[in-house]
Amino acid sequence: VRLVVLVSGSGTNLQALLDAVADETYGARVVAVGADRDGIEGLARAERAGVPTFVERLADHPTREEWDRALAERIAGHRPDLVVCAGFMKILGAPTLQAFPVVNTHPALLPSFPGAHGVRDALAYGVRVTGCTVMLADAGVDTGPIIAQESVPVLEGDDEASLHERIKTVERTLLVDTVGRMAREGWTVTGRIVRFGRPGG
Ligand code: GRF
């Protein structure tokens, strides 16, 4: 199974996938890493692993729609079976969402605390338990069908950074395990419910 991974930052979730695919029993390969900006650690991680990279910056396009189309074309060039957003900080447009299945990961227990500040929002709300969610991306912000979730405790004295680090430890494992099962077993979506396994399997 051919994976294209999209990143916007440090890429520790990407790194977990790069480490996992080294085991040929995992059932997937990272064929390319894409980003919406240059100079991020996520791209350096891909280069160190010898994985092709591409950058498609919104600022380089006259409209958002042009960027959406350009990004979809760059992704298509690598013939992915599955696109994985791993800390990708843009909402994907219809050209990408209609061409490929897309998995996303979010550092909160959706539908609680969607959006770019899920960790900060959970902390401010005063929850005692938060977590992470792996889901199929749809046109909304963190609204797609949920595939897997894992809970993470909020501890005394946590700030956004310490809580996010604790979440990311769990999130990296959840993403790797979930993507691996999708690659090896396939998946079906019925309404909002995602199940592993092939149709009619
Ligand atoms: C992850 O927690 C992801 O869910 C969120 O941003 C973080 C990205 O971390 N959107 P990294 O770039 O994978 O280290």
PDB file of C-alpha atoms and ligand atoms in Angstrom:
ATOM      1  CA  VAL A   1       0.000   0.000   0.000  1.00  0.00           C
ATOM      2  CA  ARG A   2       1.436   3.354  -1.111  1.00  0.00           C
ATOM      3  CA  LEU A   3       1.215   6.156   1.465  1.00  0.00           C
ATOM      4  CA  VAL A   4       1.707   9.864   0.865  1.00  0.00           C
ATOM      5  CA  VAL A   5       2.125  11.671   4.207  1.00  0.00           C
ATOM      6  CA  LEU A   6       1.377  15.400   4.573  1.00  0.00           C
ATOM      7  CA  VAL A   7       3.129  17.417   7.284  1.00  0.00           C
ATOM      8  CA  SER A   8       3.443  21.051   8.434  1.00  0.00           C
ATOM      9  CA  GLY A   9       5.745  20.811  11.426  1.00  0.00           C
ATOM     10  CA  SER A  10       8.110  18.637  13.478  1.00  0.00           C
ATOM     11  CA  GLY A  11       6.876  15.414  11.870  1.00  0.00           C
ATOM     12  CA  THR A  12       7.160  13.084  14.866  1.00  0.00           C
ATOM     13  CA  ASN A  13       4.019  11.278  13.701  1.00  0.00           C
ATOM     14  CA  LEU A  14       5.642  10.995  10.251  1.00  0.00           C
ATOM     15  CA  GLN A  15       8.794   9.654  11.907  1.00  0.00           C
ATOM     16  CA  ALA A  16       6.767   6.954  13.639  1.00  0.00           C
ATOM     17  CA  LEU A  17       5.339   5.921  10.239  1.00  0.00           C
ATOM     18  CA  LEU A  18       8.798   5.983   8.611  1.00  0.00           C
ATOM     19  CA  ASP A  19      10.087   3.712  11.385  1.00  0.00           C
ATOM     20  CA  ALA A  20       7.106   1.362  11.058  1.00  0.00           C
ATOM     21  CA  VAL A  21       7.285   0.880   7.283  1.00  0.00           C
ATOM     22  CA  ALA A  22      10.893  -0.350   7.607  1.00  0.00           C
ATOM     23  CA  ASP A  23       9.301  -3.638   8.721  1.00  0.00           C
ATOM     24  CA  GLU A  24       8.067  -5.277   5.521  1.00  0.00           C
ATOM     25  CA  THR A  25       5.272  -7.025   7.441  1.00  0.00           C
ATOM     26  CA  TYR A  26       3.739  -3.614   8.184  1.00  0.00           C
ATOM     27  CA  GLY A  27       2.076  -3.670   4.761  1.00  0.00           C
ATOM     28  CA  ALA A  28       2.680  -0.113   3.556  1.00  0.00           C
ATOM     29  CA  ARG A  29       5.401   2.166   2.180  1.00  0.00           C
ATOM     30  CA  VAL A  30       5.777   5.945   2.435  1.00  0.00           C
ATOM     31  CA  VAL A  31       6.261   6.873  -1.234  1.00  0.00           C
ATOM     32  CA  ALA A  32       6.383  10.663  -0.679  1.00  0.00           C
ATOM     33  CA  VAL A  33       6.054  13.362   1.972  1.00  0.00           C
ATOM     34  CA  GLY A  34       4.310  16.632   1.144  1.00  0.00           C
ATOM     35  CA  ALA A  35       4.196  19.905   3.053  1.00  0.00           C
ATOM     36  CA  ASP A  36       2.548  23.315   2.803  1.00  0.00           C
ATOM     37  CA  ARG A  37       5.740  25.089   3.867  1.00  0.00           C
ATOM     38  CA  ASP A  38       9.527  24.806   3.519  1.00  0.00           C
ATOM     39  CA  GLY A  39      12.149  24.443   6.212  1.00  0.00           C
ATOM     40  CA  ILE A  40      10.282  22.160   8.605  1.00  0.00           C
ATOM     41  CA  GLU A  41      11.738  19.195  10.459  1.00  0.00           C
ATOM     42  CA  GLY A  42       9.123  16.930   8.884  1.00  0.00           C
ATOM     43  CA  LEU A  43      10.719  17.414   5.441  1.00  0.00           C
ATOM     44  CA  ALA A  44      14.200  16.825   6.888  1.00  0.00           C
ATOM     45  CA  ARG A  45      12.977  13.538   8.392  1.00  0.00           C
ATOM     46  CA  ALA A  46      11.730  12.414   4.966  1.00  0.00           C
ATOM     47  CA  GLU A  47      14.994  13.395   3.294  1.00  0.00           C
ATOM     48  CA  ARG A  48      16.996  11.481   5.929  1.00  0.00           C
ATOM     49  CA  ALA A  49      14.853   8.447   5.145  1.00  0.00           C
ATOM     50  CA  GLY A  50      15.439   8.874   1.406  1.00  0.00           C
ATOM     51  CA  VAL A  51      11.748   9.581   0.756  1.00  0.00           C
ATOM     52  CA  PRO A  52      10.854  12.058  -2.039  1.00  0.00           C
ATOM     53  CA  THR A  53       9.333  15.334  -0.791  1.00  0.00           C
ATOM     54  CA  PHE A  54       7.295  18.144  -2.267  1.00  0.00           C
ATOM     55  CA  VAL A  55       6.139  21.537  -1.006  1.00  0.00           C
ATOM     56  CA  GLU A  56       3.008  23.307  -2.227  1.00  0.00           C
ATOM     57  CA  ARG A  57       2.671  26.755  -0.599  1.00  0.00           C
ATOM     58  CA  LEU A  58      -0.674  28.498  -0.519  1.00  0.00           C
ATOM     59  CA  ALA A  59       1.128  31.826  -1.041  1.00  0.00           C
ATOM     60  CA  ASP A  60       2.432  30.624  -4.419  1.00  0.00           C
ATOM     61  CA  HIS A  61      -1.094  30.407  -5.838  1.00  0.00           C
ATOM     62  CA  PRO A  62      -3.537  33.198  -6.770  1.00  0.00           C
ATOM     63  CA  THR A  63      -6.484  31.418  -5.129  1.00  0.00           C
ATOM     64  CA  ARG A  64      -7.172  28.693  -2.612  1.00  0.00           C
ATOM     65  CA  GLU A  65      -8.798  26.628  -5.351  1.00  0.00           C
ATOM     66  CA  GLU A  66      -5.582  26.821  -7.399  1.00  0.00           C
ATOM     67  CA  TRP A  67      -3.622  25.566  -4.379  1.00  0.00           C
ATOM     68  CA  ASP A  68      -6.143  22.771  -3.799  1.00  0.00           C
ATOM     69  CA  ARG A  69      -5.731  21.625  -7.420  1.00  0.00           C
ATOM     70  CA  ALA A  70      -1.936  21.948  -7.389  1.00  0.00           C
ATOM     71  CA  LEU A  71      -1.673  19.968  -4.149  1.00  0.00           C
ATOM     72  CA  ALA A  72      -3.945  17.209  -5.478  1.00  0.00           C
ATOM     73  CA  GLU A  73      -1.809  16.982  -8.621  1.00  0.00           C
ATOM     74  CA  ARG A  74       1.433  16.713  -6.632  1.00  0.00           C
ATOM     75  CA  ILE A  75      -0.100  13.979  -4.461  1.00  0.00           C
ATOM     76  CA  ALA A  76      -1.496  12.142  -7.520  1.00  0.00           C
ATOM     77  CA  GLY A  77       1.980  12.124  -9.064  1.00  0.00           C
ATOM     78  CA  HIS A  78       2.988   9.596  -6.383  1.00  0.00           C
ATOM     79  CA  ARG A  79      -0.012   7.296  -6.990  1.00  0.00           C
ATOM     80  CA  PRO A  80      -1.012   6.881  -3.309  1.00  0.00           C
ATOM     81  CA  ASP A  81      -3.470   4.280  -2.098  1.00  0.00           C
ATOM     82  CA  LEU A  82      -3.918   6.329   1.090  1.00  0.00           C
ATOM     83  CA  VAL A  83      -3.002   9.874   2.111  1.00  0.00           C
ATOM     84  CA  VAL A  84      -2.087  10.439   5.784  1.00  0.00           C
ATOM     85  CA  CYS A  85      -2.232  13.915   7.331  1.00  0.00           C
ATOM     86  CA  ALA A  86       0.280  13.892  10.203  1.00  0.00           C
ATOM     87  CA  GLY A  87       0.195  17.364  11.687  1.00  0.00           C
ATOM     88  CA  PHE A  88      -0.822  18.941   8.378  1.00  0.00           C
ATOM     89  CA  MET A  89      -2.237  22.346   9.232  1.00  0.00           C
ATOM     90  CA  LYS A  90      -4.433  23.023   6.201  1.00  0.00           C
ATOM     91  CA  ILE A  91      -7.969  21.892   5.422  1.00  0.00           C
ATOM     92  CA  LEU A  92      -7.859  19.715   2.296  1.00  0.00           C
ATOM     93  CA  GLY A  93     -10.090  20.783  -0.573  1.00  0.00           C
ATOM     94  CA  ALA A  94     -12.366  18.687  -2.783  1.00  0.00           C
ATOM     95  CA  PRO A  95      -9.666  17.915  -5.436  1.00  0.00           C
ATOM     96  CA  THR A  96      -7.690  15.896  -2.865  1.00  0.00           C
ATOM     97  CA  LEU A  97     -10.639  14.545  -0.852  1.00  0.00           C
ATOM     98  CA  GLN A  98     -12.418  13.319  -3.980  1.00  0.00           C
ATOM     99  CA  ALA A  99      -9.302  11.652  -5.423  1.00  0.00           C
ATOM    100  CA  PHE A 100      -7.926   9.701  -2.441  1.00  0.00           C
ATOM    101  CA  PRO A 101      -8.939   8.310   0.940  1.00  0.00           C
ATOM    102  CA  VAL A 102      -7.382  10.580   3.568  1.00  0.00           C
ATOM    103  CA  VAL A 103      -6.602   9.708   7.196  1.00  0.00           C
ATOM    104  CA  ASN A 104      -6.051  12.497   9.720  1.00  0.00           C
ATOM    105  CA  THR A 105      -4.996  12.545  13.360  1.00  0.00           C
ATOM    106  CA  HIS A 106      -6.103  15.015  16.003  1.00  0.00           C
ATOM    107  CA  PRO A 107      -4.812  15.478  19.581  1.00  0.00           C
ATOM    108  CA  ALA A 108      -8.223  15.433  21.287  1.00  0.00           C
ATOM    109  CA  LEU A 109     -11.197  13.084  21.679  1.00  0.00           C
ATOM    110  CA  LEU A 110     -13.420  14.293  18.809  1.00  0.00           C
ATOM    111  CA  PRO A 111     -16.036  15.605  18.564  1.00  0.00           C
ATOM    112  CA  SER A 112     -14.660  17.506  21.541  1.00  0.00           C
ATOM    113  CA  PHE A 113     -12.115  20.249  20.857  1.00  0.00           C
ATOM    114  CA  PRO A 114     -11.738  20.191  17.063  1.00  0.00           C
ATOM    115  CA  GLY A 115      -9.508  22.654  15.233  1.00  0.00           C
ATOM    116  CA  ALA A 116      -5.995  23.954  15.467  1.00  0.00           C
ATOM    117  CA  HIS A 117      -5.904  24.306  19.291  1.00  0.00           C
ATOM    118  CA  GLY A 118      -7.469  21.079  20.561  1.00  0.00           C
ATOM    119  CA  VAL A 119      -4.887  20.571  23.304  1.00  0.00           C
ATOM    120  CA  ARG A 120      -5.094  24.166  24.541  1.00  0.00           C
ATOM    121  CA  ASP A 121      -8.921  24.108  24.444  1.00  0.00           C
ATOM    122  CA  ALA A 122      -9.169  20.837  26.409  1.00  0.00           C
ATOM    123  CA  LEU A 123      -6.768  22.152  29.057  1.00  0.00           C
ATOM    124  CA  ALA A 124      -8.678  25.436  29.354  1.00  0.00           C
ATOM    125  CA  TYR A 125     -11.974  23.596  29.641  1.00  0.00           C
ATOM    126  CA  GLY A 126     -10.640  21.680  32.621  1.00  0.00           C
ATOM    127  CA  VAL A 127     -11.184  18.124  31.340  1.00  0.00           C
ATOM    128  CA  ARG A 128      -9.472  15.393  33.381  1.00  0.00           C
ATOM    129  CA  VAL A 129      -9.264  13.034  30.426  1.00  0.00           C
ATOM    130  CA  THR A 130      -8.448  13.964  26.842  1.00  0.00           C
ATOM    131  CA  GLY A 131      -6.773  11.903  24.136  1.00  0.00           C
ATOM    132  CA  CYS A 132      -6.297  11.536  20.398  1.00  0.00           C
ATOM    133  CA  THR A 133      -8.409  10.560  17.423  1.00  0.00           C
ATOM    134  CA  VAL A 134      -7.558   8.985  14.063  1.00  0.00           C
ATOM    135  CA  MET A 135     -10.279   9.622  11.505  1.00  0.00           C
ATOM    136  CA  LEU A 136     -11.079   9.775   7.826  1.00  0.00           C
ATOM    137  CA  ALA A 137     -10.827  13.360   6.604  1.00  0.00           C
ATOM    138  CA  ASP A 138     -13.875  15.003   5.119  1.00  0.00           C
ATOM    139  CA  ALA A 139     -14.506  18.567   3.952  1.00  0.00           C
ATOM    140  CA  GLY A 140     -15.061  19.805   7.506  1.00  0.00           C
ATOM    141  CA  VAL A 141     -12.618  20.610  10.311  1.00  0.00           C
ATOM    142  CA  ASP A 142     -11.977  17.325  12.154  1.00  0.00           C
ATOM    143  CA  THR A 143     -15.520  16.109  11.397  1.00  0.00           C
ATOM    144  CA  GLY A 144     -14.827  12.896   9.449  1.00  0.00           C
ATOM    145  CA  PRO A 145     -15.791   9.358  10.541  1.00  0.00           C
ATOM    146  CA  ILE A 146     -13.723   8.205  13.520  1.00  0.00           C
ATOM    147  CA  ILE A 147     -11.517   5.116  13.069  1.00  0.00           C
ATOM    148  CA  ALA A 148      -9.703   4.922  16.422  1.00  0.00           C
ATOM    149  CA  GLN A 149      -9.353   6.840  19.679  1.00  0.00           C
ATOM    150  CA  GLU A 150      -7.197   6.571  22.796  1.00  0.00           C
ATOM    151  CA  SER A 151      -7.572   8.420  26.104  1.00  0.00           C
ATOM    152  CA  VAL A 152      -4.797  10.394  27.804  1.00  0.00           C
ATOM    153  CA  PRO A 153      -5.001  11.780  31.375  1.00  0.00           C
ATOM    154  CA  VAL A 154      -4.528  15.471  32.134  1.00  0.00           C
ATOM    155  CA  LEU A 155      -2.114  15.738  35.086  1.00  0.00           C
ATOM    156  CA  GLU A 156      -1.708  18.384  37.798  1.00  0.00           C
ATOM    157  CA  GLY A 157       0.506  21.171  36.564  1.00  0.00           C
ATOM    158  CA  ASP A 158       0.109  20.291  32.894  1.00  0.00           C
ATOM    159  CA  ASP A 159       0.570  23.099  30.438  1.00  0.00           C
ATOM    160  CA  GLU A 160      -0.209  22.879  26.713  1.00  0.00           C
ATOM    161  CA  ALA A 161       3.278  21.622  25.875  1.00  0.00           C
ATOM    162  CA  SER A 162       3.466  18.886  28.526  1.00  0.00           C
ATOM    163  CA  LEU A 163      -0.051  17.679  27.767  1.00  0.00           C
ATOM    164  CA  HIS A 164       0.541  17.707  23.991  1.00  0.00           C
ATOM    165  CA  GLU A 165       3.749  15.711  24.420  1.00  0.00           C
ATOM    166  CA  ARG A 166       1.916  13.099  26.510  1.00  0.00           C
ATOM    167  CA  ILE A 167      -0.834  12.945  23.862  1.00  0.00           C
ATOM    168  CA  LYS A 168       1.665  12.664  21.000  1.00  0.00           C
ATOM    169  CA  THR A 169       3.307   9.649  22.655  1.00  0.00           C
ATOM    170  CA  VAL A 170      -0.039   7.854  22.457  1.00  0.00           C
ATOM    171  CA  GLU A 171      -1.035   9.418  19.122  1.00  0.00           C
ATOM    172  CA  ARG A 172       2.031   8.177  17.250  1.00  0.00           C
ATOM    173  CA  THR A 173       1.309   4.584  18.262  1.00  0.00           C
ATOM    174  CA  LEU A 174      -2.403   4.924  17.488  1.00  0.00           C
ATOM    175  CA  LEU A 175      -1.687   6.373  14.032  1.00  0.00           C
ATOM    176  CA  VAL A 176       0.897   3.709  13.151  1.00  0.00           C
ATOM    177  CA  ASP A 177      -1.326   0.863  14.347  1.00  0.00           C
ATOM    178  CA  THR A 178      -4.433   2.239  12.610  1.00  0.00           C
ATOM    179  CA  VAL A 179      -2.745   2.945   9.259  1.00  0.00           C
ATOM    180  CA  GLY A 180      -1.116  -0.492   9.393  1.00  0.00           C
ATOM    181  CA  ARG A 181      -4.470  -2.236   9.942  1.00  0.00           C
ATOM    182  CA  MET A 182      -6.052  -0.230   7.120  1.00  0.00           C
ATOM    183  CA  ALA A 183      -3.205  -1.221   4.806  1.00  0.00           C
ATOM    184  CA  ARG A 184      -3.277  -4.918   5.725  1.00  0.00           C
ATOM    185  CA  GLU A 185      -7.018  -5.451   6.293  1.00  0.00           C
ATOM    186  CA  GLY A 186      -8.718  -2.728   4.302  1.00  0.00           C
ATOM    187  CA  TRP A 187     -11.698  -0.802   5.700  1.00  0.00           C
ATOM    188  CA  THR A 188     -15.348  -0.010   4.991  1.00  0.00           C
ATOM    189  CA  VAL A 189     -17.386   3.024   5.933  1.00  0.00           C
ATOM    190  CA  THR A 190     -21.130   2.723   6.673  1.00  0.00           C
ATOM    191  CA  GLY A 191     -22.540   6.123   7.516  1.00  0.00           C
ATOM    192  CA  ARG A 192     -20.198   7.386  10.221  1.00  0.00           C
ATOM    193  CA  ILE A 193     -18.956   3.928  11.213  1.00  0.00           C
ATOM    194  CA  VAL A 194     -15.558   2.730   9.942  1.00  0.00           C
ATOM    195  CA  ARG A 195     -14.729  -0.972  10.201  1.00  0.00           C
ATOM    196  CA  PHE A 196     -11.551  -2.807   9.262  1.00  0.00           C
ATOM    197  CA  GLY A 197     -11.814  -5.569   6.685  1.00  0.00           C
ATOM    198  CA  ARG A 198     -12.598  -5.628   2.984  1.00  0.00           C
ATOM    199  CA  PRO A 199     -16.137  -5.171   1.568  1.00  0.00           C
ATOM    200  CA  GLY A 200     -17.858  -8.545   1.683  1.00  0.00           C
ATOM    201  CA  GLY A 201     -14.804  -9.888   3.521  1.00  0.00           C
TER     202      GLY A 201
HETATM  203  C1  GRF B   1      -0.014  16.228  16.247  1.00  0.00           C
HETATM  204  O1  GRF B   1      -0.448  16.148  17.597  1.00  0.00           O
HETATM  205  C2  GRF B   1      -1.204  16.401  15.346  1.00  0.00           C
HETATM  206  O2  GRF B   1      -2.360  15.693  15.767  1.00  0.00           O
HETATM  207  C3  GRF B   1      -1.459  17.883  15.498  1.00  0.00           C
HETATM  208  O3  GRF B   1      -0.185  18.480  15.511  1.00  0.00           O
HETATM  209  C4  GRF B   1       0.748  17.520  15.997  1.00  0.00           C
HETATM  210  C5  GRF B   1       1.788  17.324  14.922  1.00  0.00           C
HETATM  211  O4  GRF B   1       2.915  16.801  15.534  1.00  0.00           O
HETATM  212  N1  GRF B   1      -2.248  18.380  14.387  1.00  0.00           N
HETATM  213  P1  GRF B   1       4.136  16.254  14.607  1.00  0.00           P
HETATM  214  O5  GRF B   1       4.373  17.319  13.533  1.00  0.00           O
HETATM  215  O6  GRF B   1       3.687  14.946  14.041  1.00  0.00           O
HETATM  216  O7  GRF B   1       5.281  16.114  15.579  1.00  0.00           O
END
